[in-house]
Coordinates of C-alpha atoms in Angstrom, one line a residue:
X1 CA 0.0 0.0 0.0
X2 CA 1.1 3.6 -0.2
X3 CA 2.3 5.1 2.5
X4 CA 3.8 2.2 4.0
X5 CA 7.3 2.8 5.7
X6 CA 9.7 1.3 8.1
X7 CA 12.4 3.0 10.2
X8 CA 15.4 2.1 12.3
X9 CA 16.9 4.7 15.2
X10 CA 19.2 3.4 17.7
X11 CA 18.4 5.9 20.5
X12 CA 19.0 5.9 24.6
X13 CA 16.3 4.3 26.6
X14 CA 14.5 7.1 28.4
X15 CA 13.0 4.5 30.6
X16 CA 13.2 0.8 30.7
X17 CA 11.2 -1.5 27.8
X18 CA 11.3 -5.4 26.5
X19 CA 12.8 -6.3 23.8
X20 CA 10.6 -7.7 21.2
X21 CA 12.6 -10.8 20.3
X22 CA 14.7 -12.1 23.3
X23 CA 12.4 -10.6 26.0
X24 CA 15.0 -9.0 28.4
X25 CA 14.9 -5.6 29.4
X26 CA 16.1 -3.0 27.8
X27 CA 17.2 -0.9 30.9
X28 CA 17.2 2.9 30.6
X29 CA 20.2 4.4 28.9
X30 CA 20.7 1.5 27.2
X31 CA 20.9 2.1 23.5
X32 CA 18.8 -0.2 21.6
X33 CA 16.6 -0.1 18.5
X34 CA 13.3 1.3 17.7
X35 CA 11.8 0.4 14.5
X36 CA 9.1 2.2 13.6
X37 CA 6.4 2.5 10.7
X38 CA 3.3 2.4 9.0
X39 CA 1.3 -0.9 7.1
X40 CA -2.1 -0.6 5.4
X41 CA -2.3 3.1 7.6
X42 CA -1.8 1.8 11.1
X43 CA 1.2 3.0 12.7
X44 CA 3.5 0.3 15.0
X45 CA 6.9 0.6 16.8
X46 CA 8.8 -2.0 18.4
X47 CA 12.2 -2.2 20.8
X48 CA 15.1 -4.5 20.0
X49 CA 18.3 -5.1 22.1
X50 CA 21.3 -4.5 19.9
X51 CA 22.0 -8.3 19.7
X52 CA 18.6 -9.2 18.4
X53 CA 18.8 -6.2 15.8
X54 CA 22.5 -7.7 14.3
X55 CA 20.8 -11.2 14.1
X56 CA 17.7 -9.8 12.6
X57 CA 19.9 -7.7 10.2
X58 CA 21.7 -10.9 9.4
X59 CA 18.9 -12.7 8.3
X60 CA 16.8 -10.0 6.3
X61 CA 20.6 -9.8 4.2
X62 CA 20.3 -13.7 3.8
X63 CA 16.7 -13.0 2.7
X64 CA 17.5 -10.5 0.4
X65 CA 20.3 -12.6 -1.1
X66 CA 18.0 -15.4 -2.0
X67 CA 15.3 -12.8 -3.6
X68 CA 12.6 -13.6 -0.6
X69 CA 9.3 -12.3 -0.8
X70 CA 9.1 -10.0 2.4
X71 CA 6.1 -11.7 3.3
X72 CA 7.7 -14.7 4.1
X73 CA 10.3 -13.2 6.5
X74 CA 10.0 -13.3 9.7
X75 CA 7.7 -11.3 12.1
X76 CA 8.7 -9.5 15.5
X77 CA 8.8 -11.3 18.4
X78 CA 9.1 -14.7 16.2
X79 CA 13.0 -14.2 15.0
X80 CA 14.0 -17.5 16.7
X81 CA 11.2 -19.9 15.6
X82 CA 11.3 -18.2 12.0
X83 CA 14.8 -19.5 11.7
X84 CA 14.4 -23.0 12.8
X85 CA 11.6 -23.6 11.4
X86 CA 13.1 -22.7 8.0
X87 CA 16.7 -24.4 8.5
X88 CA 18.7 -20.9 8.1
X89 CA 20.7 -22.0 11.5
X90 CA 23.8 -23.0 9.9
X91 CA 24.2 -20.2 7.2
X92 CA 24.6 -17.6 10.4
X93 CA 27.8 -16.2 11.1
X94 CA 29.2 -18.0 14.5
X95 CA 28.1 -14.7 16.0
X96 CA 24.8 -15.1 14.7
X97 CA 24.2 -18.3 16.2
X98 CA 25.7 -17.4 19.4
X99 CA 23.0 -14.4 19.0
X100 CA 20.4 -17.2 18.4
X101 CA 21.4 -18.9 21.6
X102 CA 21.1 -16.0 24.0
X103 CA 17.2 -15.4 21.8
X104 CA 16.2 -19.1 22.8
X105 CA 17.6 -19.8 26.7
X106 CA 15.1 -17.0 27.3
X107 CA 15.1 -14.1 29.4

């Protein structure tokens, strides 16, 4: 649709959220990501710990590579179960899976 958009700041914390992926706190100060954006004229933000945004990152550039569909990326908050259920564990980066590690032992 137009009108659609998606941004990515890596601001301070002014006060103490979750991230969206690996569920641990994203204390205040900590810099972390806010993605932010519009779909079909509804406007969402989410939080991400730095760690979760590189993995994320790493994966969308995998995506990309292969010519996904967007659609069939994965969704916030399902990073983790998005990549083993589609068996792109061993084309991340060692740091990648270590990232994937710390995503499922939880918060």
């Amino acid at each position: 649709m137009s009108g659609d958009f998606c941004t990515v700041s890596t601001p301070r914390a002014n006060k103490s959220h979750t991230c969206v992926e690996c569920r641990r706190a994203i204390a205040r100060g900590m810099k972390h990501a806010r993605i932010a954006g519009a779909t079909d004229g509804a406007a969402w933000a989410e939080r991400m710990c730095l760690d979760c945004l590189a993995l994320s990152e790493e994966v969308w550039a995998l995506l990309h590579a292969d010519n996904l569909n967007p659609e069939d990326g994965p969704r916030f908050g399902g990073l983790a179960a998005w990549i083993r259920e589609n068996g792109e564990e061993e084309r991340l980066s060692p740091e990648g899976r270590d990232r994937l590690a710390r995503i499922a032992s939880g918060p």
